[in-house]
PDB file of C-alpha atoms in Angstrom:
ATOM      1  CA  UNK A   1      -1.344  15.964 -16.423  1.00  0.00           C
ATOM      2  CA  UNK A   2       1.790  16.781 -14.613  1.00  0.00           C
ATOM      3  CA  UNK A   3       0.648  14.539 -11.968  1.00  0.00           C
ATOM      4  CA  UNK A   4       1.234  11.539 -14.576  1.00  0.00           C
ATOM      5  CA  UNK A   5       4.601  12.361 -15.190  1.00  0.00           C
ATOM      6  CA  UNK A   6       5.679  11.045 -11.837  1.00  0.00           C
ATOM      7  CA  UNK A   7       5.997   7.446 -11.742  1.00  0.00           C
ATOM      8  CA  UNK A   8       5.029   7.135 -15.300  1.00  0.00           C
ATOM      9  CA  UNK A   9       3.990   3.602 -15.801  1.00  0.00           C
ATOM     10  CA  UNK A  10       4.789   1.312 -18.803  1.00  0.00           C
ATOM     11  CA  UNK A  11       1.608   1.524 -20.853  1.00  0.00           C
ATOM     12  CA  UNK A  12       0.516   5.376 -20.177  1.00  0.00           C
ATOM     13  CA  UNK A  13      -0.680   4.639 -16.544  1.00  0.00           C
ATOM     14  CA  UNK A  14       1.201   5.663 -13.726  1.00  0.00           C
ATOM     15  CA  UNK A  15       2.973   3.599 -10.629  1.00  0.00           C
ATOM     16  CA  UNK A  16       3.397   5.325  -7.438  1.00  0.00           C
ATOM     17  CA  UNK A  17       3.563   2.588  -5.027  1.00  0.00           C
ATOM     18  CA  UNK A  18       2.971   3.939  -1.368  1.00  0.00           C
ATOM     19  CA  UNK A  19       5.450   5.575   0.507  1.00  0.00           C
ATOM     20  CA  UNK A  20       7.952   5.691  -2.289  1.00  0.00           C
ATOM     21  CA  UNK A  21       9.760   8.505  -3.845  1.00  0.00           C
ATOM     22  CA  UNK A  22       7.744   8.536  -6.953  1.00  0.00           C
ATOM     23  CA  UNK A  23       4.325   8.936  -4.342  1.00  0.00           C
ATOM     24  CA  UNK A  24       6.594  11.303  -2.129  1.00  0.00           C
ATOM     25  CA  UNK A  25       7.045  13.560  -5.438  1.00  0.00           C
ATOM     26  CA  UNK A  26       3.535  13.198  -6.162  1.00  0.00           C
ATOM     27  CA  UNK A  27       2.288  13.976  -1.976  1.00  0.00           C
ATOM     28  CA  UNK A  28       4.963  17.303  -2.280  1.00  0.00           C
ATOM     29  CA  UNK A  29       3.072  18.201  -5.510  1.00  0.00           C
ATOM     30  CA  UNK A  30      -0.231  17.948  -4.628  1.00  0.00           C
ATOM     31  CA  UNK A  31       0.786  19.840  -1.290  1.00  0.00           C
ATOM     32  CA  UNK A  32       2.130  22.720  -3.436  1.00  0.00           C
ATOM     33  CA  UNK A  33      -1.135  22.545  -5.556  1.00  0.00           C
ATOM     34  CA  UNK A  34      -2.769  22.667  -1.917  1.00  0.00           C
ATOM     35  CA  UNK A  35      -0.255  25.468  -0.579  1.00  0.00           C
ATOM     36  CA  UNK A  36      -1.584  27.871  -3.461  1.00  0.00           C
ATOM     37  CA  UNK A  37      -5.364  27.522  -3.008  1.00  0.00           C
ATOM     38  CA  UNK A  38      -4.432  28.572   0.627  1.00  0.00           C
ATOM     39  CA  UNK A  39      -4.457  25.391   2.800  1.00  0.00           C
ATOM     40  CA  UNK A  40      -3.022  24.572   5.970  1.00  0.00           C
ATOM     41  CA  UNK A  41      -1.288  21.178   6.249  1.00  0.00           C
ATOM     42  CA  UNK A  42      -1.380  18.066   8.935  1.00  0.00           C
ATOM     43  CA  UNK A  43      -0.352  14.807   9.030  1.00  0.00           C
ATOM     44  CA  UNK A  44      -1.463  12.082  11.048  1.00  0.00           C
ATOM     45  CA  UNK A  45       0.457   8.839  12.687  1.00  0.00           C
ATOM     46  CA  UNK A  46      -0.786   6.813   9.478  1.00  0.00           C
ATOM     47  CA  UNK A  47       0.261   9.192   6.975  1.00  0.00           C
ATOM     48  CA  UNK A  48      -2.394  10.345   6.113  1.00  0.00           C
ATOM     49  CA  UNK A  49      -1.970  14.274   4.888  1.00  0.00           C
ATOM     50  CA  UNK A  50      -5.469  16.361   5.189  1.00  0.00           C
ATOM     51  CA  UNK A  51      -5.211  19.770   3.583  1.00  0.00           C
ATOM     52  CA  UNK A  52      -7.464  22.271   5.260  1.00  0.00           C
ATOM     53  CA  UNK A  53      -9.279  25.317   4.308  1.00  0.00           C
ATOM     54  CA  UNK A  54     -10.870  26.949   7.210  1.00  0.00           C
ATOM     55  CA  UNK A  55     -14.879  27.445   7.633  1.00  0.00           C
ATOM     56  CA  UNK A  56     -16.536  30.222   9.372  1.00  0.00           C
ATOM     57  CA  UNK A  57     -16.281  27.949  12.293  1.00  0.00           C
ATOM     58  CA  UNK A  58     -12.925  26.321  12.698  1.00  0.00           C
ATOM     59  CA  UNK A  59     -14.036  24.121  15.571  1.00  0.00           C
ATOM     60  CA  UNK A  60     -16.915  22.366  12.984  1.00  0.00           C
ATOM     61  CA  UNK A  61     -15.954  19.225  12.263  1.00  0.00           C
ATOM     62  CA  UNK A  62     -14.379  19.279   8.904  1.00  0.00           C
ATOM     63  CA  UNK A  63     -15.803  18.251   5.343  1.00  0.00           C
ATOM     64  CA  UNK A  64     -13.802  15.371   4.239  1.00  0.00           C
ATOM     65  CA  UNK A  65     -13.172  14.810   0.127  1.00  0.00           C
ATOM     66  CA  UNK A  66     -10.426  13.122  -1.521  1.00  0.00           C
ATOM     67  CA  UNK A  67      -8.618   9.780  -2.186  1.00  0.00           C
ATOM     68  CA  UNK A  68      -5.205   8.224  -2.787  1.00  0.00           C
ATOM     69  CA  UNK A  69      -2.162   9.140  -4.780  1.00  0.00           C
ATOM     70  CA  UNK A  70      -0.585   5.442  -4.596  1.00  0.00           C
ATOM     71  CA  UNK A  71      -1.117   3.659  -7.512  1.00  0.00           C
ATOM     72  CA  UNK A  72      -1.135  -0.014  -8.255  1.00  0.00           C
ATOM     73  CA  UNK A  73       1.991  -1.071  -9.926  1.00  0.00           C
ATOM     74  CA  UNK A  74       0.510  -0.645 -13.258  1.00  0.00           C
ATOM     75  CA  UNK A  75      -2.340   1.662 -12.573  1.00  0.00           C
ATOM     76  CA  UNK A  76      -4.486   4.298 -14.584  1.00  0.00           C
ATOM     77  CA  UNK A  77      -3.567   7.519 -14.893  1.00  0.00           C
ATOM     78  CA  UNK A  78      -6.045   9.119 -12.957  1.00  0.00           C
ATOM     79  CA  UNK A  79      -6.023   5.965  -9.999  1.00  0.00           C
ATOM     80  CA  UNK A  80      -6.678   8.087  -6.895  1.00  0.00           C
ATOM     81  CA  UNK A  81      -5.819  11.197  -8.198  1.00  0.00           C
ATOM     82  CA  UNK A  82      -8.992  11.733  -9.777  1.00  0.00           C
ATOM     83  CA  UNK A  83     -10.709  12.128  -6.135  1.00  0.00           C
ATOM     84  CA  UNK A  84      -7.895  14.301  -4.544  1.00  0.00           C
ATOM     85  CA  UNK A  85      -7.854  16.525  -7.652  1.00  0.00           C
ATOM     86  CA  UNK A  86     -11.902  16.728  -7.713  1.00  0.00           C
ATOM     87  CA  UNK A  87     -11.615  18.062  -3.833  1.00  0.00           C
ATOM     88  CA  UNK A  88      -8.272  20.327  -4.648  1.00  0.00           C
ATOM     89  CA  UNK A  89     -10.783  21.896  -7.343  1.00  0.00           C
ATOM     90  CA  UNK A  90     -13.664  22.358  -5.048  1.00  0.00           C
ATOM     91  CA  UNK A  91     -11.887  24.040  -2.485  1.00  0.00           C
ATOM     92  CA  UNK A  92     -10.306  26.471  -5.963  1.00  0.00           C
ATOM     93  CA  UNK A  93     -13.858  26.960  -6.552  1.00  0.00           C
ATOM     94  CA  UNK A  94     -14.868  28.346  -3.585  1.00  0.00           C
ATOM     95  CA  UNK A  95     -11.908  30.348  -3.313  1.00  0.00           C
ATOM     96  CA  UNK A  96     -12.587  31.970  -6.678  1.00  0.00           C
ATOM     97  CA  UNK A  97     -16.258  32.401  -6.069  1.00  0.00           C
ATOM     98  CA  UNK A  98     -15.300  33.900  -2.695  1.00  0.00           C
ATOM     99  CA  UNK A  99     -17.830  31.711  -0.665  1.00  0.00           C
ATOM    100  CA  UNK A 100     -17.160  30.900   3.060  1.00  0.00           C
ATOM    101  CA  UNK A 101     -18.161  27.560   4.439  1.00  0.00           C
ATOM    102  CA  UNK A 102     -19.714  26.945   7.646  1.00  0.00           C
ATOM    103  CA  UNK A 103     -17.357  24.504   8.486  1.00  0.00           C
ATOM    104  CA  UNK A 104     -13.753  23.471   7.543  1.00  0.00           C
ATOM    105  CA  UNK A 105     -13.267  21.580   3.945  1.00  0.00           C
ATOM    106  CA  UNK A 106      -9.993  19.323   4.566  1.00  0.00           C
ATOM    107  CA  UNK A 107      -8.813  17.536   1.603  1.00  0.00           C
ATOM    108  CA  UNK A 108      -7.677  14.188   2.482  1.00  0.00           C
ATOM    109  CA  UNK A 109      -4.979  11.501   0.749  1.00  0.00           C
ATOM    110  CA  UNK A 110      -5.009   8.572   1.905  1.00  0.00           C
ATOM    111  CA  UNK A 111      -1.818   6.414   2.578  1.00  0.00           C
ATOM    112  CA  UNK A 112      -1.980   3.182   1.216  1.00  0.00           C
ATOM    113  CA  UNK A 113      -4.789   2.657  -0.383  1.00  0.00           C
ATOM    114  CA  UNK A 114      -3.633   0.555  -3.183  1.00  0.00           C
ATOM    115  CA  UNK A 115      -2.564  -2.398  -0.543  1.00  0.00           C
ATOM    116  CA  UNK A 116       0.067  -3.058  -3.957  1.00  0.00           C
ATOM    117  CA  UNK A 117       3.304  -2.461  -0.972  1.00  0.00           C
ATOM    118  CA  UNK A 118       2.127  -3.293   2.208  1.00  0.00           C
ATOM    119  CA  UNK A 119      -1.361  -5.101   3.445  1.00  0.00           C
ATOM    120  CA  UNK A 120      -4.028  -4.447   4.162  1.00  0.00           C
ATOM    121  CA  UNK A 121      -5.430  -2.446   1.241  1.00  0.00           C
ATOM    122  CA  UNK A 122      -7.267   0.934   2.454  1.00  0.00           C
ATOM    123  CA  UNK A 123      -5.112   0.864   5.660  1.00  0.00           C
ATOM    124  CA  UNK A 124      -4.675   4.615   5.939  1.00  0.00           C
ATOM    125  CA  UNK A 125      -8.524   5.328   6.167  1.00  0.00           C
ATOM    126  CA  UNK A 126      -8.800   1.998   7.627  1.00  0.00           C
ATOM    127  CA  UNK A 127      -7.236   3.327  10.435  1.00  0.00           C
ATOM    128  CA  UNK A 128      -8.911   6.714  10.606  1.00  0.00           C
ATOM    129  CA  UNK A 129     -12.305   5.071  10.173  1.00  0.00           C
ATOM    130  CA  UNK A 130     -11.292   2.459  13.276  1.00  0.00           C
ATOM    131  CA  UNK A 131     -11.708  -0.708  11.255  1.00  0.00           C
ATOM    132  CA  UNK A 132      -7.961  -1.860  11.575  1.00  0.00           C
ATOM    133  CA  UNK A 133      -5.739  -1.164  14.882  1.00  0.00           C
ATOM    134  CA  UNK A 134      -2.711   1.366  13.889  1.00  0.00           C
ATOM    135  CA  UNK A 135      -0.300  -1.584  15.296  1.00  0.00           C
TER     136      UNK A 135
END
């Protein structure tokens, strides 16, 4: 729950519009989450922050889980978080079960996601997934 604490919102939820400090506190948390299960860190021109744990075969193209950390300006609790905390716990898991992956498991945040700051919505995988330009 100490992810809820940042940016609490007015009924219980939270509000961590993108690219704000309250969703800059909640990125450097999640990256220190990230730091201790061992991943390596890069960001790309959208924002987007993957958090890698290497494979067997670091030239595999990567697993992909996560979400967002933006919220809506009064969003749930566990908006977004819920998906980048479900892949930070898979990659724990195979940590603590000592299992090696073929390939690379990168946990991904998306940057705005929400759409609640700046349009489009999804425009950090948007980009990734080539549906919108990066200009």
């Amino acid at each position: 729950m100490e992810m809820a604490t940042i940016g609490p919102g007015e009924r219980g939820g939270s509000r961590r519009l993108a690219l704000t400090d309250a969703d800059i506190e909640g990125r450097n948390l999640f990256r220190k989450w990230a730091d201790e299960a061992g991943c390596t860190f890069r960001l790309d021109t959208m924002g987007n922050l993957f958090a890698r744990r290497n494979g067997k075969n670091p030239e595999a193209p990567p697993v992909l889980a996560g979400s967002h950390l933006d919220t809506q300006p009064s969003g749930g609790r566990f908006d977004g978080i819920l998906g980048v905390l479900g892949a930070l716990e898979v990659v724990r898991s195979l940590n603590d079960h000592r299992i090696e992956t073929e390939s690379p498991v990168e946990i991904v945040v998306w940057t705005n996601e929400e759409g609640a700051r700046f349009h489009p919505a999804m425009m950090g995988s948007g980009v990734f997934a080539g549906i919108f330009d990066q200009s």
